[in-house]
Amino acid sequence: MVTARRTEGSTLRTLVRRGAADAIRVLVLSGVVAAATPAVGGGLRYAEDQAPGIVNPVFTTSMSEARLNELVFEGLYTDNENLASVPCLAESSELSADRTSLVVHLRTDVRWHDGTPFTAQDVVFTINAMKDKATASTEKGRVAWIKRAEATDDATVRLEFERPEVRPEDKLLFKILPAHGFTSTAVKRTDTFRNSPVGTGPYRFVRYNDDNSITLEAAADAHRTPAISEIVMREVSDKNYQAKLLLYESLEALVRVLPRDLSVLQNARKVELYPYQTNSWWYLGFNLERAPFDNHDVREAVAHMVDVEALLAPIGTGDTLTGPYVKSSPYYNHDVPAWGYDARTAAALLERAGCTQEAGKWMRNGQPLTLHITAHQTLESSQEVVINLQSQLQSAGLDVEVEFLDEAAWKARVWREHDYDVVLSQWTFDRNEDIRDQFHTEGARNFSGYSNKAVDIVLDKARDTTDPQEKKAALRDAHRMIHDDAPMVFLWTLDSYAALSTRVRSVVIHPFYFFTFVQNWRMD
Amino acid sequence: MRNPLLAVGVLVAGGGLVGCSAPTVAPPAASGAPLAGSWLAQVVEHPETFAALTGGPDRPGWIALHGNDLAGAADAFAVAGLNAGPNARVGRARALLDLSQLYLDLARSGDQAWLTTFATWSERSTIPAGSALTYVAGLAARDQGDAEVSSAWFKLSETARDPAVAQASAALVQTSPGAPVTGDELPALLVRHNAHVAARDSGVIDGLLAEAALPLVQEDELRSDGTTLHREFYDPEILRTLSVAYWKQAQEVMGGGHPLQALITLPDGADPMAALLFGPVLHAEEWSSEVSRHTETPGMLGASSAALAALGLDTELPPTDEPDWARDQVHRLDAVLDAWETQVRASASPDGLALLDDLRLVDVLRSRLLLALARNAIGSHHPWQAKTFAQLALDAENSRAITPVNHPALQAILIEAQLQTGHTREALDCIQPMLAAYPAATGLDEVLGDLAILQGLDRYGDSKEN
């Protein structure tokens, strides 16, 4: 049975907000809101399936958070439109002759959104906060290569590296936090900063609204003047309505269009589609620390019970996958076969794992073999996929229970407490497609408990080598080994399109962070 | 009367066939008048003439051409061999010219990809000692006419582990571009090179095509950690060879003369629509003026067609490479197409409308016109505009597939535009849909993969949920 379940997020406030949002949705669809509340003058409203759980770059785990960070915060360097690293909060930098340290000269004309001058202390604080074990930052890997950070004056930072670097500025894209916003480098998710985040980015945080939306306003200063005066992040949890809201001009942007909406949107003359590359893939991930999913035979049996093509068909077009890369990736190993739907092999594997079949139901230790699927509420089309998956697995003789978690509950249950059997979720990667965080024993995003020394070795080799073919070969090996271990059932990748009103001009979308070039966008 | 091609749409698009949506209101200034008398108007207004052209023995060829299955079309039209009718000859020549142009598009990306990759590799990392990589780099430079760079790479190949590589490099340094290497018992690399020279001369590519997806060189390298690294390098000459060879084949089909000129004059008995159907040129007169500008190679054929001007589109690009300019051009085109469609839906016969919907003819024409604009932009060094045109031409619902709307050259232009704008990883996304039908692009895929890796070596890979 499908049940909606909330834990941490089930506050009265949230429910009130949701009620309001639902009411607005009904009104919008009946044409009332579109008529009553015309588009904000010069403002851009974009939709997220769920509001970011937290606005603090050191705890970013979801794409909605990463997108908001891109609006509010900045790094020392950033990507330009040709995806080359260029100075942002930095003005220039000098790499030492032995390539083990870098002196970064900072801009002196930058102020935090609360008016405090940006200084080298902020950079040192951010690096130390991310490295501080008490922070438990999900982004700690981004500074692991920095041995020490020191402010030599207000406008200069000296970074010492763990080993020689060739282009360290390429790694200095992480967002900088204001030191004065925190009491120590042991940053906590519950710090008051989350209620009033302060950055140096093109948009200043203004407020959380009752309908779960977030209002930002342009932060014009000496180093930039965004052309769009206001941006509102609107939570539209039912993705089926997002395209309609765009067509009814109650939104100006959708960051990701449901495949089934592409046909309507590409024929709408007031809307433009923008394809952008995201290396995203869906998966069904097992908790390898929990029986019976610590048993390879059980995992592989489940993989054989899933008809991936049939699950994909109702939600759109995409490529089915056999491992942790999309098919266009240089690391995708095209020689790895899919497990494939195969009831007979699944049965043999379950029997080998000690399971028995009684009246069409699989039993283990005298109890029905039960699969508890936890899905992320923000995952597009997840309900449709879960219902069909539930049906497939029940037909194969498993008991299946399903729950949907909101962002806060997901982070608590899945990331921190590892309290789940199987998750349905999606990973999105930037163009480096680095899966080390997910599959290395020490990976910061490896919440499944996956550990294989041989995989660790090839992931380390891939990280260390500068030979592209060696890296390619190592990661194609990793693909094969990870597939064979079956810590996940790799499902598919979907096409990624954003949709924007034709009123929004000069749009260039960053393939991962989306809003990187937003300061150049304008509205007619 | 039901047209024999009415089922074609269902046949080629399977379950995903979508009829044209009701047009939205066009801006008042837009008029469908420029489409009067075009092949599109003729098909809808006179479906019987369309049936006469496509309903006979050449039907499989027209189905394949409509589906942008270019090799399939060339083969299907060739079934009748020397006895093929004039329309089949025209159809086959068009498919071959499209193939030639497609491979030329890919070859331009190859030119940039191979040399950028090898240069970046030597700058950012260490070129593997003794590897045949240097030979392949020399070959790539030679193929694009850069004798100096080519010689420098070949010089490095003198120390290759494989003596045959050193021998081939030395021989090519001594041989004029475009000439075969002579001598007895040539190493396989030189035999292959000579096959390219022969194919470019004769148009015969069977042997090369069969090996197009296979590496040119494979080598095993013992690494310092005791493991063996298997390296593969692909043939950088293949894309340009295929372009030239298909051009030669088109020439032969049209009787040995200039194939484009022959398409204007048309063989005796050919239907003028055979030269236009499903293409970017609307009227026969535009075809002749277009061809007069492109007499040597297919090159940018269609890009500056008078048809574009008639449709109110600018054939001169602005000085800056602003994507919004391209978007505005597409809006203008859509307004004209919408206006025409509104008009024709009120007057066309049921058969004409069925053809319009089942074959998605407006979308097909729109896509081919945008491809022409994309080629124009990329040829004018405006990659952002080229990218915009090509992306807006693709059918988003099936963007991974080659379909009647998604011409393979759209992906080829996107590869080049992505590469020129620093989006190397995205270029790989564009190759992927082509590999099944165009396995010769495998080498380009692999080398672009190497380049994407090299460009990201110093980056921290980021990942997030959802």
PDB file of C-alpha atoms in Angstrom, chain B residues 140-271:
ATOM      1  CA  ALA B 140      44.936  14.262 -37.842  1.00  0.00           C
ATOM      2  CA  ALA B 141      47.035  17.366 -38.507  1.00  0.00           C
ATOM      3  CA  ARG B 142      47.917  16.156 -41.988  1.00  0.00           C
ATOM      4  CA  ASP B 143      44.274  15.498 -42.806  1.00  0.00           C
ATOM      5  CA  GLN B 144      43.383  19.095 -42.084  1.00  0.00           C
ATOM      6  CA  GLY B 145      46.303  20.398 -44.080  1.00  0.00           C
ATOM      7  CA  ASP B 146      48.606  21.529 -41.288  1.00  0.00           C
ATOM      8  CA  ALA B 147      51.946  20.257 -42.555  1.00  0.00           C
ATOM      9  CA  GLU B 148      54.021  21.889 -39.832  1.00  0.00           C
ATOM     10  CA  VAL B 149      52.084  20.438 -36.916  1.00  0.00           C
ATOM     11  CA  SER B 150      51.807  17.138 -38.702  1.00  0.00           C
ATOM     12  CA  SER B 151      55.568  16.877 -39.192  1.00  0.00           C
ATOM     13  CA  ALA B 152      56.202  17.744 -35.565  1.00  0.00           C
ATOM     14  CA  TRP B 153      53.966  14.918 -34.363  1.00  0.00           C
ATOM     15  CA  PHE B 154      55.378  12.455 -36.901  1.00  0.00           C
ATOM     16  CA  LYS B 155      58.857  13.387 -35.709  1.00  0.00           C
ATOM     17  CA  LEU B 156      57.872  12.297 -32.214  1.00  0.00           C
ATOM     18  CA  SER B 157      56.723   8.987 -33.667  1.00  0.00           C
ATOM     19  CA  GLU B 158      60.272   8.067 -34.636  1.00  0.00           C
ATOM     20  CA  THR B 159      60.664   6.649 -31.136  1.00  0.00           C
ATOM     21  CA  ALA B 160      57.439   4.660 -31.201  1.00  0.00           C
ATOM     22  CA  ARG B 161      57.613   1.219 -29.627  1.00  0.00           C
ATOM     23  CA  ASP B 162      56.111  -0.329 -32.708  1.00  0.00           C
ATOM     24  CA  PRO B 163      58.595  -0.035 -35.612  1.00  0.00           C
ATOM     25  CA  ALA B 164      55.712  -0.045 -38.072  1.00  0.00           C
ATOM     26  CA  VAL B 165      54.457   3.192 -36.532  1.00  0.00           C
ATOM     27  CA  ALA B 166      57.861   4.818 -36.948  1.00  0.00           C
ATOM     28  CA  GLN B 167      58.043   3.538 -40.527  1.00  0.00           C
ATOM     29  CA  ALA B 168      54.590   4.886 -41.362  1.00  0.00           C
ATOM     30  CA  SER B 169      55.397   8.276 -39.866  1.00  0.00           C
ATOM     31  CA  ALA B 170      58.617   8.572 -41.807  1.00  0.00           C
ATOM     32  CA  ALA B 171      56.890   7.614 -45.036  1.00  0.00           C
ATOM     33  CA  LEU B 172      54.074  10.122 -44.605  1.00  0.00           C
ATOM     34  CA  VAL B 173      56.503  12.955 -43.946  1.00  0.00           C
ATOM     35  CA  GLN B 174      57.995  12.197 -47.364  1.00  0.00           C
ATOM     36  CA  THR B 175      54.665  11.914 -49.166  1.00  0.00           C
ATOM     37  CA  SER B 176      52.584  14.764 -50.527  1.00  0.00           C
ATOM     38  CA  PRO B 177      49.134  15.221 -49.010  1.00  0.00           C
ATOM     39  CA  GLY B 178      46.512  13.357 -50.995  1.00  0.00           C
ATOM     40  CA  ALA B 179      49.048  10.987 -52.556  1.00  0.00           C
ATOM     41  CA  PRO B 180      49.394   7.304 -51.702  1.00  0.00           C
ATOM     42  CA  VAL B 181      52.559   5.956 -50.148  1.00  0.00           C
ATOM     43  CA  THR B 182      54.326   3.699 -52.585  1.00  0.00           C
ATOM     44  CA  GLY B 183      56.494   0.685 -51.878  1.00  0.00           C
ATOM     45  CA  ASP B 184      56.391  -3.026 -51.241  1.00  0.00           C
ATOM     46  CA  GLU B 185      55.132  -4.705 -48.103  1.00  0.00           C
ATOM     47  CA  LEU B 186      53.752  -1.552 -46.584  1.00  0.00           C
ATOM     48  CA  PRO B 187      52.753  -1.725 -42.906  1.00  0.00           C
ATOM     49  CA  ALA B 188      49.049  -1.972 -42.186  1.00  0.00           C
ATOM     50  CA  LEU B 189      48.888   1.683 -41.154  1.00  0.00           C
ATOM     51  CA  LEU B 190      50.047   2.796 -44.571  1.00  0.00           C
ATOM     52  CA  VAL B 191      47.779   0.338 -46.348  1.00  0.00           C
ATOM     53  CA  ARG B 192      44.956   1.950 -44.442  1.00  0.00           C
ATOM     54  CA  HIS B 193      46.130   5.423 -45.351  1.00  0.00           C
ATOM     55  CA  ASN B 194      46.314   4.434 -49.002  1.00  0.00           C
ATOM     56  CA  ALA B 195      42.776   3.105 -48.761  1.00  0.00           C
ATOM     57  CA  HIS B 196      41.684   6.592 -47.757  1.00  0.00           C
ATOM     58  CA  VAL B 197      43.440   8.112 -50.734  1.00  0.00           C
ATOM     59  CA  ALA B 198      41.790   5.586 -53.040  1.00  0.00           C
ATOM     60  CA  ALA B 199      38.347   6.104 -51.509  1.00  0.00           C
ATOM     61  CA  ARG B 200      38.577   9.850 -51.894  1.00  0.00           C
ATOM     62  CA  ASP B 201      39.463   9.326 -55.524  1.00  0.00           C
ATOM     63  CA  SER B 202      36.949   6.651 -56.407  1.00  0.00           C
ATOM     64  CA  GLY B 203      34.131   6.967 -53.901  1.00  0.00           C
ATOM     65  CA  VAL B 204      34.426   3.281 -53.042  1.00  0.00           C
ATOM     66  CA  ILE B 205      34.293   2.939 -49.280  1.00  0.00           C
ATOM     67  CA  ASP B 206      33.073  -0.567 -48.534  1.00  0.00           C
ATOM     68  CA  GLY B 207      36.282  -1.736 -46.869  1.00  0.00           C
ATOM     69  CA  LEU B 208      36.750   1.441 -44.851  1.00  0.00           C
ATOM     70  CA  LEU B 209      33.139   1.552 -43.760  1.00  0.00           C
ATOM     71  CA  ALA B 210      33.334  -1.983 -42.405  1.00  0.00           C
ATOM     72  CA  GLU B 211      36.218  -0.984 -40.141  1.00  0.00           C
ATOM     73  CA  ALA B 212      35.045   2.535 -39.370  1.00  0.00           C
ATOM     74  CA  ALA B 213      34.096   1.791 -35.756  1.00  0.00           C
ATOM     75  CA  LEU B 214      37.266  -0.136 -34.998  1.00  0.00           C
ATOM     76  CA  PRO B 215      40.432   1.367 -33.555  1.00  0.00           C
ATOM     77  CA  LEU B 216      43.214   2.200 -35.970  1.00  0.00           C
ATOM     78  CA  VAL B 217      45.836   1.345 -33.371  1.00  0.00           C
ATOM     79  CA  GLN B 218      45.697  -0.800 -30.252  1.00  0.00           C
ATOM     80  CA  GLU B 219      48.585  -1.104 -27.869  1.00  0.00           C
ATOM     81  CA  ASP B 220      49.241  -2.476 -24.419  1.00  0.00           C
ATOM     82  CA  GLU B 221      51.353  -0.451 -22.076  1.00  0.00           C
ATOM     83  CA  LEU B 222      52.983  -1.728 -18.902  1.00  0.00           C
ATOM     84  CA  ARG B 223      52.319   0.753 -16.098  1.00  0.00           C
ATOM     85  CA  SER B 224      54.528   1.533 -13.145  1.00  0.00           C
ATOM     86  CA  ASP B 225      52.135  -0.280 -10.795  1.00  0.00           C
ATOM     87  CA  GLY B 226      52.592  -3.497 -12.771  1.00  0.00           C
ATOM     88  CA  THR B 227      49.225  -3.318 -14.504  1.00  0.00           C
ATOM     89  CA  THR B 228      48.740  -3.217 -18.236  1.00  0.00           C
ATOM     90  CA  LEU B 229      46.834  -0.366 -19.824  1.00  0.00           C
ATOM     91  CA  HIS B 230      45.160  -1.137 -23.099  1.00  0.00           C
ATOM     92  CA  ARG B 231      45.093   1.920 -25.351  1.00  0.00           C
ATOM     93  CA  GLU B 232      43.050   2.426 -28.488  1.00  0.00           C
ATOM     94  CA  PHE B 233      43.319   5.237 -31.010  1.00  0.00           C
ATOM     95  CA  TYR B 234      40.851   5.745 -33.810  1.00  0.00           C
ATOM     96  CA  ASP B 235      41.297   6.802 -37.390  1.00  0.00           C
ATOM     97  CA  PRO B 236      41.136  10.595 -37.756  1.00  0.00           C
ATOM     98  CA  GLU B 237      40.918  10.388 -41.560  1.00  0.00           C
ATOM     99  CA  ILE B 238      37.684   8.438 -41.756  1.00  0.00           C
ATOM    100  CA  LEU B 239      35.158  11.287 -41.465  1.00  0.00           C
ATOM    101  CA  ARG B 240      36.593  13.418 -44.246  1.00  0.00           C
ATOM    102  CA  THR B 241      37.101  10.362 -46.441  1.00  0.00           C
ATOM    103  CA  LEU B 242      33.437   9.447 -46.112  1.00  0.00           C
ATOM    104  CA  SER B 243      32.402  13.005 -46.943  1.00  0.00           C
ATOM    105  CA  VAL B 244      34.481  13.083 -50.099  1.00  0.00           C
ATOM    106  CA  ALA B 245      33.490   9.566 -51.116  1.00  0.00           C
ATOM    107  CA  TYR B 246      29.763  10.183 -50.792  1.00  0.00           C
ATOM    108  CA  TRP B 247      30.188  13.294 -52.901  1.00  0.00           C
ATOM    109  CA  LYS B 248      31.882  11.178 -55.552  1.00  0.00           C
ATOM    110  CA  GLN B 249      29.063   8.651 -55.377  1.00  0.00           C
ATOM    111  CA  ALA B 250      26.482  11.391 -55.877  1.00  0.00           C
ATOM    112  CA  GLN B 251      28.455  12.599 -58.846  1.00  0.00           C
ATOM    113  CA  GLU B 252      28.398   9.123 -60.344  1.00  0.00           C
ATOM    114  CA  VAL B 253      24.677   8.705 -59.780  1.00  0.00           C
ATOM    115  CA  MET B 254      23.971  11.923 -61.627  1.00  0.00           C
ATOM    116  CA  GLY B 255      25.960  10.852 -64.652  1.00  0.00           C
ATOM    117  CA  GLY B 256      29.422  12.041 -63.809  1.00  0.00           C
ATOM    118  CA  GLY B 257      28.794  15.753 -63.920  1.00  0.00           C
ATOM    119  CA  HIS B 258      28.489  18.125 -61.050  1.00  0.00           C
ATOM    120  CA  PRO B 259      25.833  16.524 -58.844  1.00  0.00           C
ATOM    121  CA  LEU B 260      24.329  19.761 -57.643  1.00  0.00           C
ATOM    122  CA  GLN B 261      24.086  21.215 -61.110  1.00  0.00           C
ATOM    123  CA  ALA B 262      22.504  17.984 -62.228  1.00  0.00           C
ATOM    124  CA  LEU B 263      19.853  18.397 -59.578  1.00  0.00           C
ATOM    125  CA  ILE B 264      18.887  21.742 -61.077  1.00  0.00           C
ATOM    126  CA  THR B 265      18.656  20.575 -64.617  1.00  0.00           C
ATOM    127  CA  LEU B 266      17.246  17.208 -63.500  1.00  0.00           C
ATOM    128  CA  PRO B 267      17.504  13.998 -65.519  1.00  0.00           C
ATOM    129  CA  ASP B 268      14.987  13.589 -68.314  1.00  0.00           C
ATOM    130  CA  GLY B 269      11.615  12.620 -66.938  1.00  0.00           C
ATOM    131  CA  ALA B 270      12.338  13.527 -63.341  1.00  0.00           C
ATOM    132  CA  ASP B 271       9.663  15.175 -61.236  1.00  0.00           C
TER     133      ASP B 271
END
